[in-house]
XYZ file of C-alpha atoms in Angstrom:
649
model
C 3.327 35.223 22.478
C 2.276 36.238 18.973
C -0.185 33.349 18.566
C -3.787 34.541 18.615
C -7.389 33.459 18.466
C -9.364 34.129 15.314
C -12.977 33.463 14.394
C -15.105 31.545 16.909
C -18.317 29.864 15.722
C -20.841 28.537 18.230
C -23.339 25.862 17.155
C -25.917 23.786 19.022
C -23.530 21.136 20.293
C -20.058 22.220 19.177
C -17.800 25.259 18.974
C -15.330 25.863 16.139
C -12.244 27.912 17.051
C -9.791 29.225 14.484
C -6.297 30.032 15.750
C -3.128 31.506 14.285
C -0.140 29.703 15.813
C 3.469 30.838 15.512
C 6.389 28.449 15.990
C 10.148 28.445 15.584
C 11.294 25.141 14.109
C 14.446 23.215 13.221
C 14.322 20.810 10.266
C 16.692 17.859 9.986
C 17.203 15.305 7.246
C 18.628 12.326 9.115
C 21.614 13.908 10.933
C 21.927 16.859 8.546
C 20.394 20.191 9.596
C 18.349 21.660 6.761
C 16.722 24.658 8.444
C 17.447 26.252 11.792
C 15.247 28.565 13.855
C 12.791 29.181 11.037
C 9.563 31.014 11.840
C 6.465 29.037 10.823
C 2.883 30.281 10.975
C -0.003 27.805 11.060
C -3.700 28.438 10.944
C -5.643 25.726 12.759
C -9.355 25.083 13.162
C -10.263 23.115 16.282
C -13.621 22.007 17.613
C -15.041 21.347 21.061
C -18.057 19.055 20.889
C -20.651 17.838 23.391
C -20.966 14.052 23.398
C -24.403 12.411 23.118
C -26.213 12.038 26.427
C -27.894 8.845 25.246
C -25.062 6.450 24.545
C -24.981 4.023 21.624
C -24.669 0.332 22.432
C -20.962 -0.381 21.624
C -19.701 -3.444 19.755
C -16.508 -5.243 20.717
C -13.767 -5.512 18.118
C -12.378 -8.638 16.504
C -8.849 -8.595 15.075
C -9.916 -10.764 12.122
C -11.821 -7.856 10.555
C -10.156 -4.519 9.828
C -11.852 -1.693 11.701
C -10.814 1.509 13.421
C -10.934 1.206 17.188
C -11.278 2.948 20.500
C -9.111 1.185 23.063
C -10.372 0.559 26.589
C -9.110 -1.009 29.809
C -10.873 -2.613 32.732
C -10.236 -4.457 35.981
C -12.238 -7.719 35.858
C -12.116 -8.286 39.609
C -10.579 -6.515 42.533
C -6.902 -7.363 42.783
C -6.641 -8.648 39.194
C -4.467 -7.256 36.414
C -5.819 -4.493 34.188
C -6.987 -5.905 30.846
C -7.477 -4.295 27.447
C -10.358 -4.420 24.999
C -11.644 -2.151 22.245
C -14.810 -0.897 20.560
C -15.194 -0.671 16.813
C -15.967 2.683 15.212
C -19.429 2.701 13.637
C -22.416 4.922 13.088
C -25.545 4.440 15.152
C -27.576 2.565 12.534
C -30.720 1.152 14.181
C -33.985 0.052 12.527
C -36.861 2.504 12.705
C -39.359 -0.380 12.755
C -37.831 -3.150 14.890
C -40.642 -5.655 14.324
C -40.528 -5.235 10.537
C -36.765 -5.627 10.674
C -37.110 -8.874 12.661
C -39.423 -10.193 9.943
C -36.856 -9.504 7.215
C -38.472 -6.369 5.781
C -36.064 -3.688 4.539
C -36.260 -0.902 7.094
C -34.971 2.645 7.174
C -32.655 3.555 10.046
C -33.783 5.889 12.807
C -31.017 8.271 11.792
C -29.506 7.872 8.312
C -25.891 8.752 7.547
C -25.987 12.005 5.573
C -22.979 13.255 3.603
C -23.024 16.834 2.302
C -21.139 17.442 -0.963
C -19.297 20.700 -1.562
C -20.832 22.796 -4.342
C -17.333 24.056 -5.232
C -16.414 20.733 -6.861
C -15.960 20.806 -10.640
C -19.343 20.016 -12.120
C -18.174 16.761 -13.720
C -16.985 15.456 -10.338
C -20.243 15.834 -8.424
C -22.134 12.867 -9.809
C -19.330 10.269 -9.401
C -18.658 11.553 -5.868
C -22.280 10.987 -4.930
C -22.330 7.572 -6.582
C -19.182 6.520 -4.740
C -20.753 7.374 -1.400
C -24.070 5.702 -2.179
C -22.429 2.440 -3.312
C -22.349 1.378 0.325
C -26.162 1.356 0.518
C -26.002 -2.015 -1.241
C -24.053 -3.444 1.698
C -26.562 -2.030 4.185
C -29.444 -3.487 2.160
C -27.829 -6.900 2.606
C -28.237 -6.515 6.377
C -31.805 -5.206 6.241
C -31.526 -1.404 5.896
C -32.716 0.786 3.064
C -31.575 4.367 2.503
C -28.993 4.023 5.264
C -26.798 6.607 3.517
C -28.017 9.807 1.921
C -26.196 12.467 -0.065
C -27.114 16.144 -0.243
C -25.453 19.205 -1.743
C -24.261 21.991 0.515
C -27.520 23.876 1.190
C -27.711 27.244 -0.547
C -30.958 28.332 1.120
C -30.046 27.540 4.735
C -28.204 30.419 6.446
C -27.506 28.132 9.407
C -25.474 25.630 7.376
C -21.725 25.731 7.957
C -19.275 22.958 6.977
C -17.305 23.786 10.140
C -20.330 22.666 12.164
C -19.727 19.034 13.129
C -23.451 18.459 12.899
C -22.765 18.059 9.183
C -20.560 15.388 7.619
C -19.035 16.945 4.534
C -17.119 16.028 1.384
C -14.861 19.023 0.766
C -13.029 20.222 -2.335
C -9.409 21.248 -1.688
C -7.790 23.279 -4.505
C -4.308 21.945 -3.852
C -1.734 19.897 -5.770
C -1.848 16.826 -3.499
C -2.689 13.766 -5.641
C -5.006 12.109 -3.173
C -8.234 12.033 -1.199
C -8.489 11.301 2.503
C -11.108 10.642 5.139
C -11.436 11.888 8.707
C -13.728 10.469 11.396
C -14.695 11.830 14.833
C -16.039 9.407 17.420
C -17.495 9.258 20.898
C -14.621 7.793 22.944
C -17.130 6.252 25.361
C -18.754 3.974 22.777
C -16.953 4.194 19.410
C -19.989 5.862 17.833
C -19.049 7.864 14.746
C -20.467 11.353 15.257
C -19.021 13.054 12.204
C -17.020 12.079 9.129
C -15.519 13.956 6.244
C -13.698 13.387 2.972
C -11.160 15.848 1.581
C -10.672 15.546 -2.172
C -7.601 17.337 -3.502
C -7.683 18.884 -6.944
C -4.815 16.816 -8.354
C -6.312 13.452 -7.463
C -7.208 13.293 -11.160
C -3.511 13.394 -12.037
C -2.904 10.187 -10.068
C -5.968 8.552 -11.632
C -4.729 9.447 -15.124
C -1.368 7.873 -14.386
C -2.780 4.680 -12.883
C -5.211 4.077 -15.718
C -2.608 4.664 -18.424
C 0.196 2.654 -16.798
C -1.976 -0.280 -15.755
C -4.561 -0.624 -18.515
C -3.355 1.118 -21.726
C -2.131 -2.215 -23.101
C -5.778 -3.219 -23.487
C -7.877 -0.051 -23.436
C -7.237 2.415 -26.309
C -9.383 5.096 -24.663
C -6.803 5.715 -21.883
C -3.830 6.290 -24.220
C -3.980 10.010 -23.652
C -2.882 12.820 -21.318
C -6.455 13.396 -20.130
C -8.798 10.502 -19.521
C -12.218 10.530 -21.208
C -15.013 11.778 -18.957
C -16.547 8.339 -18.441
C -13.201 6.818 -17.406
C -12.444 9.688 -15.029
C -15.912 9.484 -13.503
C -15.540 5.744 -12.968
C -12.111 6.231 -11.384
C -13.194 9.096 -9.150
C -16.212 7.103 -7.991
C -13.874 4.291 -6.897
C -11.631 6.664 -4.932
C -14.601 8.204 -3.104
C -16.108 4.783 -2.371
C -12.789 3.731 -0.812
C -12.681 6.858 1.367
C -16.335 6.391 2.309
C -15.382 2.925 3.560
C -13.047 4.662 6.015
C -15.892 6.994 7.003
C -17.910 3.873 7.897
C -15.121 2.638 10.169
C -13.304 0.223 7.836
C -9.526 0.035 7.614
C -7.410 -1.044 4.660
C -7.385 -4.759 3.949
C -4.122 -5.346 2.117
C -4.520 -9.134 1.888
C -7.673 -9.030 -0.163
C -6.252 -9.101 -3.695
C -3.918 -11.993 -2.781
C -6.922 -14.327 -2.675
C -7.355 -14.194 -6.462
C -5.402 -16.566 -8.768
C -3.431 -14.406 -11.177
C -4.768 -16.004 -14.351
C -8.339 -15.391 -13.143
C -7.627 -11.708 -13.699
C -7.488 -12.484 -17.424
C -10.939 -14.096 -17.328
C -13.919 -12.017 -18.461
C -16.297 -14.197 -16.428
C -14.276 -14.009 -13.216
C -13.503 -10.302 -13.369
C -17.113 -9.463 -14.198
C -18.024 -10.946 -10.805
C -15.050 -9.965 -8.645
C -13.162 -7.197 -10.457
C -9.528 -7.043 -9.327
C -10.054 -7.691 -5.608
C -12.600 -8.875 -3.014
C -12.323 -5.495 -1.239
C -12.145 -1.905 -2.414
C -10.432 -1.220 0.926
C -7.328 -2.874 -0.553
C -4.894 -0.949 -2.734
C -5.560 -3.064 -5.801
C -5.944 -0.379 -8.438
C -6.436 -1.554 -11.988
C -5.882 -4.756 -13.906
C -2.219 -4.610 -14.934
C -2.275 -8.403 -15.408
C -4.659 -8.337 -18.401
C -2.792 -8.722 -21.694
C -3.339 -7.138 -25.107
C -5.935 -9.254 -26.851
C -7.748 -10.426 -23.706
C -11.434 -10.064 -24.533
C -14.062 -8.594 -22.206
C -11.835 -8.484 -19.126
C -12.849 -6.032 -16.424
C -10.011 -3.626 -15.664
C -11.304 -2.058 -12.451
C -12.048 -3.018 -8.847
C -15.624 -4.098 -8.074
C -18.288 -1.660 -6.906
C -18.072 -3.441 -3.567
C -16.240 -6.692 -2.939
C -17.439 -9.722 -0.985
C -15.220 -8.713 1.942
C -16.807 -5.238 1.986
C -20.296 -6.706 2.366
C -18.980 -9.006 5.090
C -17.258 -6.173 6.988
C -20.447 -4.078 7.003
C -22.365 -7.084 8.343
C -19.817 -7.604 11.129
C -19.822 -3.912 12.050
C -23.475 -2.987 11.635
C -25.920 -5.880 11.523
C -28.097 -5.672 14.655
C -28.397 -8.620 17.015
C -31.865 -7.922 18.427
C -31.977 -10.915 20.761
C -28.724 -10.092 22.531
C -29.245 -8.358 25.871
C -25.594 -7.703 26.691
C -22.475 -6.710 24.798
C -20.961 -10.130 25.548
C -23.967 -12.000 24.115
C -23.818 -9.881 20.974
C -20.093 -10.512 20.675
C -20.615 -14.296 20.660
C -23.007 -13.969 17.702
C -20.653 -11.672 15.792
C -17.709 -14.012 16.417
C -19.759 -16.873 14.972
C -20.251 -14.836 11.775
C -16.510 -14.308 11.560
C -15.669 -17.947 12.353
C -17.860 -19.040 9.417
C -15.513 -17.203 7.033
C -12.211 -18.091 8.742
C -10.034 -19.986 6.291
C -11.668 -18.474 3.205
C -8.947 -16.266 1.665
C -11.494 -13.830 0.227
C -12.506 -12.883 3.766
C -9.026 -12.795 5.247
C -7.873 -9.518 6.751
C -4.287 -8.417 6.090
C -2.835 -5.555 8.068
C -1.185 -2.591 6.438
C 2.602 -2.873 6.722
C 4.643 0.255 7.245
C 7.486 -0.110 9.731
C 8.567 -3.456 8.307
C 7.182 -5.508 5.426
C 7.204 -9.233 6.135
C 3.944 -10.562 4.724
C 4.011 -10.773 0.894
C 0.305 -11.553 0.858
C -0.586 -8.133 2.325
C 1.217 -5.685 0.029
C -0.029 -2.481 -1.539
C -0.422 -2.014 -5.287
C -0.232 -5.763 -6.014
C -2.593 -8.148 -7.767
C -3.166 -11.875 -7.443
C -1.609 -14.738 -5.517
C 1.603 -15.098 -7.533
C 3.980 -12.107 -7.694
C 6.151 -13.787 -10.343
C 3.326 -14.454 -12.754
C 1.689 -11.077 -12.105
C 5.089 -9.368 -12.423
C 5.848 -11.038 -15.758
C 2.461 -9.945 -17.110
C 2.975 -6.448 -15.707
C 6.491 -6.125 -17.158
C 5.269 -7.226 -20.582
C 2.585 -4.541 -20.435
C 5.049 -1.830 -19.369
C 7.281 -2.715 -22.317
C 4.268 -2.541 -24.629
C 3.266 0.863 -23.251
C 6.802 2.275 -23.491
C 7.147 0.964 -27.042
C 3.972 2.808 -28.073
C 4.252 5.900 -25.869
C 5.665 8.184 -28.572
C 3.068 6.988 -31.050
C 0.189 7.655 -28.638
C 1.437 10.987 -27.289
C 3.041 12.614 -30.331
C 0.052 14.784 -31.206
C -0.825 15.520 -27.549
C 2.560 16.160 -25.904
C 4.510 18.594 -28.033
C 7.123 19.474 -25.387
C 7.601 15.889 -24.113
C 6.753 16.964 -20.541
C 4.003 14.394 -20.071
C 6.070 11.622 -21.611
C 8.944 12.466 -19.246
C 6.572 12.120 -16.323
C 5.036 8.869 -17.562
C 8.479 7.438 -18.275
C 9.473 8.045 -14.644
C 6.238 6.370 -13.565
C 6.998 3.360 -15.789
C 10.349 3.000 -14.012
C 8.593 3.299 -10.645
C 5.952 0.732 -11.644
C 8.655 -1.659 -12.887
C 10.433 -1.344 -9.556
C 7.145 -2.058 -7.787
C 6.628 -5.379 -9.594
C 10.149 -6.457 -8.599
C 9.582 -5.288 -5.022
C 6.370 -7.328 -4.751
C 8.254 -10.448 -5.785
C 11.245 -9.870 -3.526
C 8.989 -9.511 -0.479
C 8.352 -13.254 -0.806
C 12.038 -13.919 -0.088
C 12.218 -14.367 3.656
C 8.496 -13.654 3.833
C 6.035 -14.826 6.467
C 2.266 -15.021 5.999
C 0.747 -13.326 9.057
C -2.897 -14.091 9.811
C -5.096 -12.908 12.654
C -6.689 -16.002 14.172
C -8.620 -17.323 17.122
C -8.264 -20.813 18.555
C -9.955 -23.234 16.168
C -9.467 -21.155 13.019
C -7.894 -23.188 10.187
C -5.111 -20.817 9.124
C -1.944 -20.544 11.264
C -0.871 -17.219 12.740
C 2.608 -17.467 11.199
C 3.554 -19.428 8.107
C 6.939 -19.109 6.431
C 6.670 -18.686 2.669
C 7.544 -22.109 1.211
C 11.096 -22.561 0.004
C 10.202 -23.078 -3.654
C 8.179 -19.846 -3.704
C 10.983 -17.856 -2.061
C 13.537 -19.218 -4.518
C 11.312 -18.674 -7.549
C 10.665 -15.043 -6.605
C 14.359 -14.362 -5.994
C 15.313 -15.809 -9.369
C 12.577 -13.669 -10.955
C 14.135 -10.552 -9.405
C 17.636 -11.442 -10.602
C 16.393 -12.262 -14.095
C 14.787 -8.861 -14.512
C 17.618 -6.911 -12.886
C 19.907 -8.389 -15.562
C 17.528 -7.499 -18.382
C 16.584 -3.865 -17.884
C 18.025 -2.486 -21.136
C 14.478 -1.970 -22.407
C 14.144 0.898 -19.931
C 17.104 2.665 -21.569
C 16.208 2.186 -25.241
C 17.007 5.559 -26.847
C 14.540 4.970 -29.665
C 11.817 5.526 -27.037
C 13.602 7.592 -24.395
C 16.086 9.669 -26.388
C 14.067 12.877 -25.979
C 12.965 12.237 -22.403
C 15.995 12.623 -20.160
C 19.748 13.035 -19.955
C 21.455 11.232 -17.100
C 22.389 7.847 -15.759
C 20.454 4.928 -17.230
C 17.194 4.342 -15.388
C 18.053 0.647 -15.219
C 20.774 1.612 -12.759
C 18.223 3.435 -10.576
C 16.216 0.211 -10.316
C 19.293 -1.860 -9.480
C 20.406 0.698 -6.898
C 17.013 0.483 -5.186
C 17.653 -3.211 -4.448
C 21.342 -2.808 -3.632
C 20.817 -2.921 0.132
C 18.506 -5.931 -0.095
C 20.537 -8.276 -2.283
C 23.213 -8.947 0.360
C 20.838 -8.800 3.331
C 20.134 -12.304 4.653
C 18.336 -11.328 7.860
C 14.841 -12.131 6.576
C 15.940 -15.432 5.067
C 17.761 -16.468 8.222
C 14.733 -15.701 10.389
C 12.565 -17.962 8.222
C 15.200 -20.711 8.289
C 15.247 -20.430 12.086
C 11.459 -20.807 12.328
C 11.129 -23.452 9.613
C 13.938 -26.008 9.117
C 12.892 -26.743 5.528
C 12.871 -23.090 4.487
C 15.223 -21.266 2.141
C 18.584 -20.868 3.918
C 21.107 -18.006 3.707
C 23.596 -20.359 2.031
C 21.091 -21.369 -0.648
C 20.126 -17.732 -1.110
C 23.738 -16.611 -1.612
C 24.405 -19.590 -3.895
C 21.500 -18.462 -6.067
C 22.753 -14.888 -5.937
C 26.161 -16.048 -7.192
C 24.682 -18.228 -9.941
C 22.303 -15.497 -11.081
C 24.518 -12.417 -10.942
C 27.504 -14.183 -12.497
C 25.552 -16.367 -14.936
C 27.001 -14.770 -18.069
C 30.547 -15.077 -16.672
C 30.039 -18.724 -15.713
C 28.741 -19.483 -19.201
C 31.426 -17.475 -21.016
C 28.874 -15.046 -22.421
C 29.437 -11.327 -22.767
C 27.567 -9.578 -19.926
C 25.104 -6.881 -20.899
C 25.249 -3.391 -19.433
C 22.706 -4.216 -16.698
C 24.643 -7.349 -15.778
C 27.934 -5.484 -15.513
C 26.420 -2.844 -13.301
C 24.692 -5.451 -11.130
C 27.967 -7.323 -10.643
C 29.649 -4.131 -9.494
C 26.787 -3.320 -7.094
C 26.886 -6.812 -5.582
C 30.636 -6.596 -5.080
C 30.279 -3.286 -3.275
C 27.566 -4.856 -1.139
C 29.914 -7.689 -0.238
C 32.622 -5.235 0.762
C 30.149 -3.426 3.018
C 29.213 -6.720 4.696
C 32.820 -7.782 5.237
C 34.345 -4.434 6.174
C 35.290 -3.980 9.853
C 32.348 -2.259 11.526
C 32.876 0.977 13.414
C 30.280 -0.273 15.861
C 28.940 -3.676 16.870
C 27.931 -5.757 13.857
C 24.518 -6.510 15.319
C 23.774 -2.821 15.798
C 24.991 -1.911 12.308
C 22.877 -4.535 10.580
C 19.783 -3.868 12.657
C 19.748 -0.213 11.582
C 20.662 -0.404 7.910
C 17.873 -0.033 5.341
C 16.994 -2.896 3.029
C 16.146 -0.609 0.154
C 17.769 2.555 -1.111
C 15.919 5.751 -1.931
C 12.402 6.656 -0.948
C 9.911 4.220 0.485
C 6.841 3.095 -1.399
C 4.056 5.111 0.181
C 0.778 3.417 0.969
C -1.220 6.095 -0.822
C 0.511 5.305 -4.102
C 2.695 8.388 -3.847
C 6.362 8.542 -2.931
C 7.059 9.356 0.685
C 9.632 8.897 3.409
C 7.565 8.616 6.581
C 4.138 7.346 7.531
C 2.239 7.952 10.737
C 0.736 5.107 12.694
C -2.995 4.610 12.414
C -5.453 3.556 15.085
C -6.952 0.099 14.849
C -5.919 -3.328 13.653
C -3.859 -1.613 11.031
C -0.158 -2.359 11.396
C 1.991 -5.407 11.853
C 4.294 -5.198 14.809
C 7.966 -4.675 14.005
C 10.020 -7.831 13.505
C 13.674 -7.523 14.468
C 16.225 -10.227 13.833
C 19.931 -10.040 14.453
C 20.944 -13.058 16.519
C 20.086 -15.701 13.906
C 21.785 -13.985 10.974
C 25.349 -15.346 11.241
C 26.305 -15.093 7.596
C 29.732 -13.441 7.650
C 31.495 -16.664 6.691
C 29.064 -17.088 3.799
C 29.848 -13.592 2.549
C 33.550 -14.409 2.742
C 32.986 -17.635 0.791
C 31.003 -15.736 -1.835
C 33.810 -13.202 -2.270
C 36.323 -16.024 -2.729
C 34.129 -17.677 -5.359
C 33.715 -14.425 -7.274
C 37.439 -13.688 -7.170
C 38.374 -17.184 -8.359
C 35.829 -17.010 -11.168
C 37.085 -13.643 -12.383
C 40.709 -14.820 -12.377
C 39.669 -17.812 -14.486
C 37.730 -15.729 -17.003
C 39.806 -12.563 -17.347
C 41.688 -12.595 -20.637
C 39.312 -15.128 -22.225
C 36.635 -12.715 -23.417
C 36.362 -9.674 -25.672
C 38.259 -6.496 -24.801
C 35.341 -4.708 -23.089
C 34.495 -7.719 -20.922
C 38.152 -8.288 -20.014
C 38.437 -4.686 -18.889
C 35.286 -5.083 -16.799
C 36.648 -8.235 -15.106
C 40.026 -6.573 -14.550
C 38.342 -3.622 -12.901
C 36.349 -5.911 -10.587
C 39.541 -7.759 -9.607
C 41.170 -4.397 -8.891
C 38.199 -3.537 -6.644
C 38.698 -6.796 -4.722
C 42.437 -6.209 -4.369
C 41.866 -2.657 -3.106
C 39.368 -3.962 -0.588
C 41.758 -6.613 0.714
C 44.590 -4.098 0.991
C 42.351 -1.607 2.814
C 41.461 -4.182 5.443
């Protein structure tokens, strides 16, 4: 009853209505109530807009190219089932001179895409923002258009200009702490025509850019070994972020498979990276070149201005087909363009994975086609950066606050490299395809790749003492070793064989749960098997694995299938697609998400868990009393844990 209307603005074809809305809300964290009956006030700005009377000619979608969509349904013939189809989101870009366009002459569009840039932006941001938007003109030139996109400042001499008027597509400055930028697009639901687009750039996006550049390129670039990036580096980074968001404004979705097409060692090549940067698409989340090693000469450390996939996606979305008289005729031509690139990994589209991650070739924040090799290079660089962090920051970070933050980010980045590798274990390459395309829809990650990535994970989990070296971290935090945080993150995954069993079910020659658990045993207990004193990380990992075994073998308070289907694979927060930490993500419209994959019936590994527990117990009984005092106490404690578990059952 206390909600109310505020300012109402009427424009030629739209009305902007500001409202103050009052709610009473309850907030829950899982099953725990956090807030009850709390009053919340929101201020919302909503718009009613007239749709164009003259409709744009729509273009049918194709799941092999990542675009935002408007879904439709139709009845092909009376009495037949209702069928679904969809239009891609795109601007109405049509040649002003059709005959000149047919003859291959660059032609201006009838109506260019105009983006208005907020004059409230910091002065040093304005030029890179404009450059990031205008990058896409190169892609439109490839398909015959010049000056398809224009950039103008917010008019200061036009009293009729208002950024709330959807006649204007605006890039807005938001003085808020969010470390991001985001795009919004408004379309005609009848045709998919983009009528208005906007980019919101939050003030603290520069904080994220500082972190990425330091953590991923400081091993090679002395200019980024600082709390505040030099102006040229920040401008370059901001231009990339805006170009990515402008891609969304043009109708393009994320393509998370793009960077997987590049051989890892090519990212250390000056010649290769000069041509391709770090990825064939800036619509991927391939940030900066964390593969490049100290001493690599002339290697490009950034994504390209536009990648080959970006040019291709603009062609598929926007290139006119003048000779087509119907939508179906046009669609045949467009599908031929796509079929020409099918099978070329640089043009492969990989959906964003949120609800469940199964495809290791379509991850965020990864580089190259080999997570083990990229991870080893990345880990070496993180160690180099940590080793030099005090030296670089001593004169710039008197209270250690920035170093504390960067240290946490190093731990997070380390965890990310391990996560990228582990996603290959029980992974399935998922490819959108039509009949006749060379790549299969589903392909289980080969056994040798799964095994190699799992052994990589175990190797690094046992060798994380570098994260806890007090000579570098002694002034940065007091608390549990960060190595334990990393191990804890994987605790739920190490004893989870559901993914592996699904792959073994689909592919008889794949990695099996038994082989996986055998490798887990050999890796986690390697020092014990070889009579070597386990390091701190190894001791903690052994304890975590034992607790995981107990959880698998303990009598369930509900059906085993239900328990396993609901439990998380990873502890702690999820890795957010924007590069920030988050717990939930909303679905997005378009060919953007893999469907959820659920597997319970084929994961019958209880007997294997029991066998693993027996092997561990027998090994410990053999080795206890044969090592130094500290190790003997550790083994005795683990045996006590096993005895307590057996007695509790």
